[in-house]
Short mmCIF file of C-alpha atoms and ligand atoms in Angstrom, two decimals:
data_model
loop_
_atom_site.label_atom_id
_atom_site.label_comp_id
_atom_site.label_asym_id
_atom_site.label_seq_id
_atom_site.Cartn_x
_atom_site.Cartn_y
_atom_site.Cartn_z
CA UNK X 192 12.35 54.35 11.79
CA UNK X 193 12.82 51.92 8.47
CA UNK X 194 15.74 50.25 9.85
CA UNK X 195 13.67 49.62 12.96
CA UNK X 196 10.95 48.36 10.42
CA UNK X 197 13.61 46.18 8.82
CA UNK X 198 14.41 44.50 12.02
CA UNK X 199 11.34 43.87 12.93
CA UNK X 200 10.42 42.43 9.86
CA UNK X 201 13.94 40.46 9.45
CA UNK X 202 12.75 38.37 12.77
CA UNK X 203 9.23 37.39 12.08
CA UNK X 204 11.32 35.83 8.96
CA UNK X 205 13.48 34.05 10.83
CA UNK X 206 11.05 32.32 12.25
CA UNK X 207 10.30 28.46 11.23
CA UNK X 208 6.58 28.90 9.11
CA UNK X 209 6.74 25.30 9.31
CA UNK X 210 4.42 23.42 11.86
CA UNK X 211 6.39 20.92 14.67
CA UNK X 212 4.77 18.00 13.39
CA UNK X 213 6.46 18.23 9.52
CA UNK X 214 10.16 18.04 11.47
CA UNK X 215 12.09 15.62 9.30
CA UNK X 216 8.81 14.50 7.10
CA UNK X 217 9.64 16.75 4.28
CA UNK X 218 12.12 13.84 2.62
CA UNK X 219 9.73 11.81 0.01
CA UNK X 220 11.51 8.87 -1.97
CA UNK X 221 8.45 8.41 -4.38
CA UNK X 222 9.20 12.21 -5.48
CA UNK X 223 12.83 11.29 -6.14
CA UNK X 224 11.82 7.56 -7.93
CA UNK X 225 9.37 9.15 -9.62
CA UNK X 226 11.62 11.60 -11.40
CA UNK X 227 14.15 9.42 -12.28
CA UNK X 228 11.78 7.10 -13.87
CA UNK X 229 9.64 9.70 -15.72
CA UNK X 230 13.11 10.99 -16.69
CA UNK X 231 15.17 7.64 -17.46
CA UNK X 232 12.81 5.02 -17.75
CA UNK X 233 11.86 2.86 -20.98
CA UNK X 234 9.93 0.17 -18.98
CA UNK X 235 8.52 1.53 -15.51
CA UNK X 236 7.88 -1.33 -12.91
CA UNK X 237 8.49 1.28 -10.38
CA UNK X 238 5.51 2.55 -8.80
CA UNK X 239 2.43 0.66 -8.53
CA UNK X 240 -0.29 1.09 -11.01
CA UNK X 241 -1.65 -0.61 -13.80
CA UNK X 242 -0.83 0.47 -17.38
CA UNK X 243 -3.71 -1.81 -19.00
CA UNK X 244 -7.45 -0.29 -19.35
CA UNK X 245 -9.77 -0.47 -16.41
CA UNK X 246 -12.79 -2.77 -17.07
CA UNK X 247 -15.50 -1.13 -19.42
CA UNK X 248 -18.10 -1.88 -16.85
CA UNK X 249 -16.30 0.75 -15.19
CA UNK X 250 -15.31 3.49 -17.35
CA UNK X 251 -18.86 3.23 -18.94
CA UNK X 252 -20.52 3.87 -15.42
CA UNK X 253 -18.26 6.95 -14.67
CA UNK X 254 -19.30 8.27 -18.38
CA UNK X 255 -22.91 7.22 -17.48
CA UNK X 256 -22.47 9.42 -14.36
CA UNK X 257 -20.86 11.67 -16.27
CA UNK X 258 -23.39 12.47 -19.05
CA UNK X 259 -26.30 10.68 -17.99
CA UNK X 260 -29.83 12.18 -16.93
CA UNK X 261 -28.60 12.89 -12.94
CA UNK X 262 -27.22 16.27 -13.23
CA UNK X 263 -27.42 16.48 -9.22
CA UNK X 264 -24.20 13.88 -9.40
CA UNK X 265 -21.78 17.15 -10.47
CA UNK X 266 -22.71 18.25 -6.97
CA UNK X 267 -21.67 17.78 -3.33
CA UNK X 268 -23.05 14.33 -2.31
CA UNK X 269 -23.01 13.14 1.78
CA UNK X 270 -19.78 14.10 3.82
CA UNK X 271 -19.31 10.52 4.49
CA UNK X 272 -20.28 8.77 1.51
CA UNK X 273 -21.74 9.12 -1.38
CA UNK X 274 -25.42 6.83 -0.29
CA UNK X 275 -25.60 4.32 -2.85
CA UNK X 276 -21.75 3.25 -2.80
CA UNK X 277 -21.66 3.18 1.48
CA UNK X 278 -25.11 0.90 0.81
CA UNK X 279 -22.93 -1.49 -1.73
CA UNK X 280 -20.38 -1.61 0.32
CA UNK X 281 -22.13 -2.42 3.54
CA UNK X 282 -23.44 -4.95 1.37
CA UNK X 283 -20.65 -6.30 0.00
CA UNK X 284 -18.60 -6.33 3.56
CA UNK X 285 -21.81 -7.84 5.01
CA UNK X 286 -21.02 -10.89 3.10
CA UNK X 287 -17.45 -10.76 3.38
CA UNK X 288 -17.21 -10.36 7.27
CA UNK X 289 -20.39 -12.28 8.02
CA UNK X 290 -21.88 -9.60 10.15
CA UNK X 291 -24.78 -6.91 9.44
CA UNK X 292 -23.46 -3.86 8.49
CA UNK X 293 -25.00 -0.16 8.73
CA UNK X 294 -23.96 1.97 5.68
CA UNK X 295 -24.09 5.20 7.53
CA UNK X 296 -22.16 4.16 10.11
CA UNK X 297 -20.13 1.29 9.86
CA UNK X 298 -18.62 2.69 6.18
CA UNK X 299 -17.00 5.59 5.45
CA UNK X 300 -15.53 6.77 1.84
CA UNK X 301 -12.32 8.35 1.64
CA UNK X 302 -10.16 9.82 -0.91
CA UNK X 303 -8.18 6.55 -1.41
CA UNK X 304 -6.93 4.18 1.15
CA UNK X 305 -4.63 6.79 1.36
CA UNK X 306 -6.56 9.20 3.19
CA UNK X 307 -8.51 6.28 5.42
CA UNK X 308 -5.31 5.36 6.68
CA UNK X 309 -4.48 9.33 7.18
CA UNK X 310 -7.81 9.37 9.42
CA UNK X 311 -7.07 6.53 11.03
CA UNK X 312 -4.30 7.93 12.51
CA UNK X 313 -5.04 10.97 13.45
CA UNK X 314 -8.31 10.28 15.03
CA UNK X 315 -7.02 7.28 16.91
CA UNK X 316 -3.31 7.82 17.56
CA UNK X 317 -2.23 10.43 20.50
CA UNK X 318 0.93 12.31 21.49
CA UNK X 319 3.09 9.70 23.49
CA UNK X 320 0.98 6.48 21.87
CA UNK X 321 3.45 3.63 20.42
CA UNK X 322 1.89 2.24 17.20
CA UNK X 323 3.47 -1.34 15.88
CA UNK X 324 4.57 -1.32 12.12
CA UNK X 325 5.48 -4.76 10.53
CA UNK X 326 8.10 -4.35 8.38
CA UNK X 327 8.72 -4.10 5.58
CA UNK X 328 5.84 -1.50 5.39
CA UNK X 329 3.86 0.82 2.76
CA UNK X 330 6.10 3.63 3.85
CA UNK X 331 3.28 6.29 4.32
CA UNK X 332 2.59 4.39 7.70
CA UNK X 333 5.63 6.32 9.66
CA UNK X 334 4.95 9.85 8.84
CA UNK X 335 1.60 9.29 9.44
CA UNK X 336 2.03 7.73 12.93
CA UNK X 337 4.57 10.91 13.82
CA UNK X 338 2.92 13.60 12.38
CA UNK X 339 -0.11 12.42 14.61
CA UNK X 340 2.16 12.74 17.88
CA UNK X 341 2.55 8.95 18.18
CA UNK X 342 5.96 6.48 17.86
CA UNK X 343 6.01 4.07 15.68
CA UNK X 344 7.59 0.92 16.93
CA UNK X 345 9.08 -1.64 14.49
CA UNK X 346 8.37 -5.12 14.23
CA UNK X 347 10.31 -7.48 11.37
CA UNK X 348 8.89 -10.30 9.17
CA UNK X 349 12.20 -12.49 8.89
CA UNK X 350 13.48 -14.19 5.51
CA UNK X 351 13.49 -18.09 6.06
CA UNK X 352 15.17 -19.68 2.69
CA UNK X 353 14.18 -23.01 1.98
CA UNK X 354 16.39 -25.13 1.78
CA UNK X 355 15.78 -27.34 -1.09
CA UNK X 356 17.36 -24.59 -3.64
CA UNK X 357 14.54 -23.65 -4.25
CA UNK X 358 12.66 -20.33 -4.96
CA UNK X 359 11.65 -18.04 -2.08
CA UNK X 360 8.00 -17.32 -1.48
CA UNK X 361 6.67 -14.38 0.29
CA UNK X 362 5.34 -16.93 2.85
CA UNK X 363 8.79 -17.55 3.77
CA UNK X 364 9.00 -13.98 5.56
CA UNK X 365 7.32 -14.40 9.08
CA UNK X 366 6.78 -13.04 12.25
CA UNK X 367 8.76 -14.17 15.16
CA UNK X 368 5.36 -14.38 17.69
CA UNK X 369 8.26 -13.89 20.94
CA UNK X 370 9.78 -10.50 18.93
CA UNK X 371 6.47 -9.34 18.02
CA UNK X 372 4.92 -10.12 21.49
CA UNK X 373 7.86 -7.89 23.26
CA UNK X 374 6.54 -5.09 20.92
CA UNK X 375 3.18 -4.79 23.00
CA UNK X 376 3.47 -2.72 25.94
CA UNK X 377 0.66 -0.54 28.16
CA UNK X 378 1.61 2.20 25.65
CA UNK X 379 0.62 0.57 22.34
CA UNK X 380 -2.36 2.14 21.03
CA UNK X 381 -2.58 0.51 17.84
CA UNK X 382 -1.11 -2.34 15.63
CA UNK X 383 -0.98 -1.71 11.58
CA UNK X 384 -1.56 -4.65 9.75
CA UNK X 385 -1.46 -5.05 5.71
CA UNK X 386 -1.78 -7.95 4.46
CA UNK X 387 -1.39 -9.01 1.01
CA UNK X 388 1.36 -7.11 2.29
CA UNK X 389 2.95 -4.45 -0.38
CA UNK X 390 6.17 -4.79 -0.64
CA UNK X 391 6.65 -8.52 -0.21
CA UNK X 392 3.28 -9.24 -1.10
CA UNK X 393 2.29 -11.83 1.97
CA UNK X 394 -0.89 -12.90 2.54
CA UNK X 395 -0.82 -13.72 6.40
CA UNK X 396 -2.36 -16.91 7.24
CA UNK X 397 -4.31 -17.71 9.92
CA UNK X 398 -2.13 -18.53 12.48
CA UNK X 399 0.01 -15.40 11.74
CA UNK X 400 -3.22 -13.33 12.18
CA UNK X 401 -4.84 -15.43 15.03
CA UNK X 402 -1.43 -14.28 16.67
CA UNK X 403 -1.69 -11.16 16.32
CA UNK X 404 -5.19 -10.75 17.21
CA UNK X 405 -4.42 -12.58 20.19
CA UNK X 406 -1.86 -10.10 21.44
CA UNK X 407 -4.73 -7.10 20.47
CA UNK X 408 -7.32 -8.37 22.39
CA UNK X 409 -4.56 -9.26 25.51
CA UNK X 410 -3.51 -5.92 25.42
CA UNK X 411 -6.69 -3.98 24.41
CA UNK X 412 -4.64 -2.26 21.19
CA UNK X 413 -6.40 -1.68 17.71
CA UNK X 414 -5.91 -2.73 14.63
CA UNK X 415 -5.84 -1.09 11.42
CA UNK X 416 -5.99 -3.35 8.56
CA UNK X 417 -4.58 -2.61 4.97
CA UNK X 418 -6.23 -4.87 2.93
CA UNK X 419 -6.21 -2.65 -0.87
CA UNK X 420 -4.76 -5.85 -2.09
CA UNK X 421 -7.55 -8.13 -0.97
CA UNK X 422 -8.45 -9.31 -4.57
CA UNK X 423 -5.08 -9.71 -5.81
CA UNK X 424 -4.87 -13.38 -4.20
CA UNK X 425 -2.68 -16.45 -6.38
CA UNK X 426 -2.55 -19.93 -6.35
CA UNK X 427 -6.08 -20.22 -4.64
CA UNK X 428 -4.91 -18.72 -1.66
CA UNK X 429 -7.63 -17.16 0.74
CA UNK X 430 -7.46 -13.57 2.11
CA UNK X 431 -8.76 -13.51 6.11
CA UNK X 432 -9.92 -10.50 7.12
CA UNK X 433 -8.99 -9.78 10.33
CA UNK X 434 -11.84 -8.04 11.67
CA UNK X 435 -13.62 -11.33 11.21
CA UNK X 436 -11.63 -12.88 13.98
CA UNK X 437 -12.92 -13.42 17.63
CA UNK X 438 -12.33 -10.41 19.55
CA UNK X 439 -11.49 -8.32 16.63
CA UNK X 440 -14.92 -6.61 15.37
CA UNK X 441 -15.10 -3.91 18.03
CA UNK X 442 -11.16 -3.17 17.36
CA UNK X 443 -10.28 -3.16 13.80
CA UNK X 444 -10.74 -0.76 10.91
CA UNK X 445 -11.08 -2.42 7.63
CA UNK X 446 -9.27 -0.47 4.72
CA UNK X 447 -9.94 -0.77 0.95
CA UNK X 448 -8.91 1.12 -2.27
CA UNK X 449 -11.13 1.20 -5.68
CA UNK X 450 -7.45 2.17 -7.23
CA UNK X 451 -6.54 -1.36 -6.43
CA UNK X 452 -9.82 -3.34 -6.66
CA UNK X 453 -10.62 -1.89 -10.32
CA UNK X 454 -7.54 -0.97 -11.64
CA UNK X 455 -8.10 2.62 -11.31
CA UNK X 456 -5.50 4.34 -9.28
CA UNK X 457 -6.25 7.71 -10.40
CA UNK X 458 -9.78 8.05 -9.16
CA UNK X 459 -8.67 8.42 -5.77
CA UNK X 460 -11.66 6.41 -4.29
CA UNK X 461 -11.19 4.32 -0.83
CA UNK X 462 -13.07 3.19 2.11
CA UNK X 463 -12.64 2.46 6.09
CA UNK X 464 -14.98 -0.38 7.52
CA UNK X 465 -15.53 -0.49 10.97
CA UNK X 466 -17.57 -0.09 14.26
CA UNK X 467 -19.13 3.01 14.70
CA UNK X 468 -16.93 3.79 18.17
CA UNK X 469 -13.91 3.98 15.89
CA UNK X 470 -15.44 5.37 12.36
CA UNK X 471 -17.05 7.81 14.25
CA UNK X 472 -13.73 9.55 15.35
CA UNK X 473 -12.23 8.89 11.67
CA UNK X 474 -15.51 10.90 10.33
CA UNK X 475 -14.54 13.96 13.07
CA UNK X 476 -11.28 14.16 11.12
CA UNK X 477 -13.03 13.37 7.37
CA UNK X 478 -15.59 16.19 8.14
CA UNK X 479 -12.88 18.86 9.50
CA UNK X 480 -10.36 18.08 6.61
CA UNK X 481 -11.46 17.05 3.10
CA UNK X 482 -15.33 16.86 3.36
CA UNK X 483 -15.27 14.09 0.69
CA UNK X 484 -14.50 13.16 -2.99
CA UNK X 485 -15.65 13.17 -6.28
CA UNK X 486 -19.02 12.11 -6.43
CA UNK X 487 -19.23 11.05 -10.23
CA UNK X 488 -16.23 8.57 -8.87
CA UNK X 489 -17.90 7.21 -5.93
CA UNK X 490 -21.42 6.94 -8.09
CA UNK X 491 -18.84 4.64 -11.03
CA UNK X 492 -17.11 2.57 -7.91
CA UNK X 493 -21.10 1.83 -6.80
CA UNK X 494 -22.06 0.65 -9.65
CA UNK X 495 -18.97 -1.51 -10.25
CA UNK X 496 -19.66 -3.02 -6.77
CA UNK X 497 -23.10 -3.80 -8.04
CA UNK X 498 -22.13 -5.57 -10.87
CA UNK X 499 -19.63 -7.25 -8.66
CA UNK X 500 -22.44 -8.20 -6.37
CA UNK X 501 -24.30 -9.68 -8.55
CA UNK X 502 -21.53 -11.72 -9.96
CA UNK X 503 -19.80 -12.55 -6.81
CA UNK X 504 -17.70 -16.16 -7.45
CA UNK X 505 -18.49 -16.51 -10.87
CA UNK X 506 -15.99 -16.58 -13.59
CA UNK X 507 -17.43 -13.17 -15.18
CA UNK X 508 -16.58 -11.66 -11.45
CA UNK X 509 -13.70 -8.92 -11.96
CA UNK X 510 -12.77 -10.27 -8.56
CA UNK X 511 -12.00 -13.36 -10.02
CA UNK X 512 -10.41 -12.50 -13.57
CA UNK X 513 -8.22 -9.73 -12.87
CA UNK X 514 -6.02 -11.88 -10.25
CA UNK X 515 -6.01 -15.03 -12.71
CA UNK X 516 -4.74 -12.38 -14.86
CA UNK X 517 -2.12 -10.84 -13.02
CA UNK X 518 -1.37 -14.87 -11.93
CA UNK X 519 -0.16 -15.19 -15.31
CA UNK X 520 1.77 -11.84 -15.26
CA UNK X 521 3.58 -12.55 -12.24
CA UNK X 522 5.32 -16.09 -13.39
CA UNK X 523 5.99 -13.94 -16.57
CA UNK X 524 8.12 -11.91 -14.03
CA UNK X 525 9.25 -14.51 -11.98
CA UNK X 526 10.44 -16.52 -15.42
CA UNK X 527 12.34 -13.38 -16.44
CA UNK X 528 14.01 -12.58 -13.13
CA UNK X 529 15.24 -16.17 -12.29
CA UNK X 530 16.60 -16.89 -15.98
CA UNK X 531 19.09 -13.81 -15.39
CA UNK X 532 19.39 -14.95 -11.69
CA UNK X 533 17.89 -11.88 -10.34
CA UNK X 534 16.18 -14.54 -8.03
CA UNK X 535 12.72 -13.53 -7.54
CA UNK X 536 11.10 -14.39 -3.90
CA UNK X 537 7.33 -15.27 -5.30
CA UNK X 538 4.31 -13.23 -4.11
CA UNK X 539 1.33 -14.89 -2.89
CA UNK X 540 -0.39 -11.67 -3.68
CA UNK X 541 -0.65 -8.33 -4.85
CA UNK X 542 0.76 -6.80 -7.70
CA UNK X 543 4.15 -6.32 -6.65
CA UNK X 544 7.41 -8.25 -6.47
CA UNK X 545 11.01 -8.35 -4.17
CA UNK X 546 13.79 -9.95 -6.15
CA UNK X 547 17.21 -10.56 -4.61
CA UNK X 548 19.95 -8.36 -6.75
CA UNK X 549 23.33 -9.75 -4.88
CA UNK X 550 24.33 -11.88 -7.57
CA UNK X 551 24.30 -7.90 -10.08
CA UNK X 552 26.51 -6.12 -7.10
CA UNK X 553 29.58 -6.20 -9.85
CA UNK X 554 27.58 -4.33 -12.20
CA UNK X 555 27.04 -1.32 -10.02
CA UNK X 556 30.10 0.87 -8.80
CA UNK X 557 30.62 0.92 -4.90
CA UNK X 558 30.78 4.27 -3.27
CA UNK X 559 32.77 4.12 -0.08
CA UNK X 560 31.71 5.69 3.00
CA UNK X 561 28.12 6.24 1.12
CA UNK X 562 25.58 6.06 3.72
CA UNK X 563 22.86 5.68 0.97
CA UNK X 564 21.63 1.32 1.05
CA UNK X 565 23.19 -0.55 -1.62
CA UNK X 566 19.70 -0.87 -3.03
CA UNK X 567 19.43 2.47 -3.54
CA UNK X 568 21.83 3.09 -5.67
CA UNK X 569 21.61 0.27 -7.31
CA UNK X 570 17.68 0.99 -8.66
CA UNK X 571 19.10 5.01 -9.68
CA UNK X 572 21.45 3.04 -11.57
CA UNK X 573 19.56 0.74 -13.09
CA UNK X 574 17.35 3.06 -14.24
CA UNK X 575 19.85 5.79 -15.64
CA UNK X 576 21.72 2.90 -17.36
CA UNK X 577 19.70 0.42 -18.32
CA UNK X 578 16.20 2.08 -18.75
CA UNK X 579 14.36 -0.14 -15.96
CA UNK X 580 12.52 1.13 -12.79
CA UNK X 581 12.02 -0.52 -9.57
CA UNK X 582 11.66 0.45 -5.88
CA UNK X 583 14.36 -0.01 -3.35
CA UNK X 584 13.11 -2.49 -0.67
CA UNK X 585 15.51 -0.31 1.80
CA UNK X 586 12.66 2.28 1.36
CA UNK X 587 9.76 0.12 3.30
CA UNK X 588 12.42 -0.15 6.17
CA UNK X 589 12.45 2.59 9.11
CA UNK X 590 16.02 4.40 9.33
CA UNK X 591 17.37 1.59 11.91
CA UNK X 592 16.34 -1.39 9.67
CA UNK X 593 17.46 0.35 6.17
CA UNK X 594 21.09 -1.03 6.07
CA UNK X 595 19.87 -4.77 7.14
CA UNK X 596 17.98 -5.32 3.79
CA UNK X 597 20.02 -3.48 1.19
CA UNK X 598 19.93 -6.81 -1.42
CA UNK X 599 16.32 -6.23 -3.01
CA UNK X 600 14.47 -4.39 -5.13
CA UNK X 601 10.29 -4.14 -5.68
CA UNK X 602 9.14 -4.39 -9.17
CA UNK X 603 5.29 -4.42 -10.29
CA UNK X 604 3.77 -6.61 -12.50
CA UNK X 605 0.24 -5.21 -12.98
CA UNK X 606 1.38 -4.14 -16.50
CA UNK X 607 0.48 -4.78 -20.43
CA UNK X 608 2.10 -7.98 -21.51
CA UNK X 609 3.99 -5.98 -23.66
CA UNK X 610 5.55 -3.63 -20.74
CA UNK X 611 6.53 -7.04 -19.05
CA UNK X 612 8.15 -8.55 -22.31
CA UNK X 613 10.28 -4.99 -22.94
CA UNK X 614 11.66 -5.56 -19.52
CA UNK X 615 12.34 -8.97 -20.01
CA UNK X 616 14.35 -7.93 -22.92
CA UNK X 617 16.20 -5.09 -21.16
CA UNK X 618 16.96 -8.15 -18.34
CA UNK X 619 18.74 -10.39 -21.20
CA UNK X 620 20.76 -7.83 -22.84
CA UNK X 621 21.89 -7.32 -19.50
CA UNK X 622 22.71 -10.77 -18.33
CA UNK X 623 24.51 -11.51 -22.17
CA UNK X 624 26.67 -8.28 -21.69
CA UNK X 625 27.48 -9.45 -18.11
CA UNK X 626 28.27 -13.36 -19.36
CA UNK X 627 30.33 -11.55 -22.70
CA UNK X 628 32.57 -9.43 -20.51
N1 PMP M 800 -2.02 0.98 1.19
C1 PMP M 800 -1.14 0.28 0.47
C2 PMP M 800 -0.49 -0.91 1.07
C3 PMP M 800 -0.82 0.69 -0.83
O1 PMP M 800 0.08 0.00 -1.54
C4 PMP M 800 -1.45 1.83 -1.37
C5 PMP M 800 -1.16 2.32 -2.77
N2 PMP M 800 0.12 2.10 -3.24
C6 PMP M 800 -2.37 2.53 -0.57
C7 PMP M 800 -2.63 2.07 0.70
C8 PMP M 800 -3.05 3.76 -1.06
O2 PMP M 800 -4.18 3.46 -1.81
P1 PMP M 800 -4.99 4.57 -2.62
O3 PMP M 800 -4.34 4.74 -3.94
O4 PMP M 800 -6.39 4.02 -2.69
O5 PMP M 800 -4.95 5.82 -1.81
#
């Protein structure tokens, strides 16, 4: 009888508990780059986040919220967002798309961009549907695609050096509109777009986005625009929302993060923007999954976008300081990288930035037969050694593509000046110890 029971019990063990769908997701690099840098790390420009305060306006709303007369804000609050931040944001995207905007249905708030793009996915992407990723890509995108049934397909932007000697920008990666055309195919459901683009930091231009749009209307795919970065624009750039192109209304969902747009990562706050045919699919999934998110959070984020409102374009705008700030850190980081000939390719936005490492191959030992990208091990050893963190740019490359761009690393630059100096230093030391042996 009991060794019957022990059989019996040995095979419902044996059995996967795992679900299909988390096959060959369960590898995470930001767990592993994490570690090392919480473990090795005396300046982090690993993983993207601010280390300076968010703006008071901010911090004093959420305390405001917080400890204020509205007890009814410790509460639930609408599935779909919290009223008076989907009303600011309607708002706000009103002016920015140039089209009327419903609050209750064209916006929906989501526990970061994170989880928009999560609903995105699963509420527009089906079992056998091919979904076009531009690489390099916020690596998230992939998992997501598969664990919603669908195949991601992989489009390239291509490196262009100038020729003059001179530095590379981000706007020297492009699309090549005959590769990316060939992507599109009856089966494409859906076309991810991110632009500023994290890791390179791009901000398409018109053309490149005309093109695409083009191809989405041609073929009747959607798009799903990444746009967290939309405030972190340099050199008087101009981000173009997509969904503001002809055609692209009825196909696009708009995504935005308040971790991005306020410098405050941790409060997990992000929104989708779109026409109710698609947003009402994302709020199936929102509604059957995680309901919705802090509401002291989204109550601070609507009163930021108030203030923002009212200051829209003017110099007191946090729209307009925080990227002449970051401006300044960048060539900081730029300055640093090209004096130690770490050259630098020069972001026309976001916070982050690719720098070519080729010319530091000596300094890191080769390990034959290793199937791990160059840049890999180059960024573990960098960090064990010489106390810096960075991404990998192999990691924002599907498994085919890894081994083609093995020469970069991403640092980030939203940081105190001080973080930014200390790395600086750590870059010298280096270079001098490289010139001295
Ligand atoms: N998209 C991109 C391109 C990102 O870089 C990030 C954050 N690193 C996200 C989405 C996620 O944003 P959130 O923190 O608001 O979830």
């Amino acid at each position: 009888q009991t060794h019957f029971l022990f059989h019996s019990l040995q095979a419902k063990m044996s059995r996967p508990v795992q679900a299909r769908r988390l096959e060959g997701r369960d590898k995470n690099i930001w767990v592993e780059f994490v570690n090392l840098a919480a473990t090795y790390s005396k300046v982090n420009l690993g993983q993207g986040f601010p280390d300076f305060p968010a703006p008071d306006f901010l911090t004093e709303a959420f305390a405001r919220a917080l400890g204020g007369g509205n007890h009814m804000l410790h509460q639930y609050t609408r599935a779909f967002g919290h009223p008076p931040l989907v009303k600011v944001l309607a708002q706000f995207y009103k002016k920015l798309l140039g089209r009327d905007l419903d609050p209750m249905t064209n916006v929906m708030v989501t526990v970061g961009a994170y989880q928009a793009l999560f609903c995105c996915f699963q509420a527009l992407v089906d079992e056998g549907d091919e979904v076009i990723i531009i690489e390099p890509f916020f690596d998230c995108y992939e998992p997501m695609v598969k664990m919603a049934g669908g195949t991601p397909v992989f489009v390239p932007l291509r490196p262009n050096p100038p020729k003059d000697g001179k530095l590379m920008s981000s706007a020297d990666w492009q699309l090549d509109p005959a590769e990316l055309a060939s992507k599109f195919s009856e089966r494409t459901k859906a076309i991810v777009l991110n632009s500023p683009n994290n890791p390179l930091g791009k901000v398409f231009s018109r053309g490149e986005l005309g093109l695409i749009a083009e191809l989405c209307v041609k073929h009747d795919v959607l798009c799903i625009s990444d746009e967290v970065y939309e405030w972190l624009i340099y050199d008087g750039k101009q981000h173009i929302r997509i969904a503001s192109l002809q055609g692209m209304w009825d196909r696009t969902v708009s995504i935005g993060s308040a971790g991005k747009t306020f410098s405050v990562t941790g409060w997990k706050v992000g929104w989708a923007v779109g026409p109710d045919r698609l947003l009402q699919h994302l709020r199936t999934v929102h509604q059957n999954s995680v309901y919705h998110c802090a509401t002291i959070a989204q109550e601070a984020v609507a009163q930021g976008f108030q203030r923002e409102f009212m200051l829209y374009g003017k110099p007191e705008s946090y729209f307009v300081q925080l990227p002449k700030e970051l401006q300044q850190k960048r060539d900081w980081l730029v300055q640093s990288l090209d004096g130690v000939g770490m050259k630098p390719i020069i972001p026309e936005g976001t916070y982050f930035l690719v720098a070519d490492i080729s010319q530091f191959k000596s300094d890191v030992p080769d390990v034959p037969n290793s199937d791990e990208p160059y840049d890999s091990r180059f960024a573990k050893w960098m960090v064990k050694n010489k106390g810096l963190a960075a991404i990998p740019l192999s990691t924002f490359y599907s498994e085919a593509h890894k081994n083609s761009y093995t020469n970069f690393i991403r640092f980030c630059f939203a940081k105190e000046e001080a973080t930014l100096k200390a790395a600086n230093d750590i870059l010298q030391k280096w270079k001098q110890e490289k010139t001295s042996s």
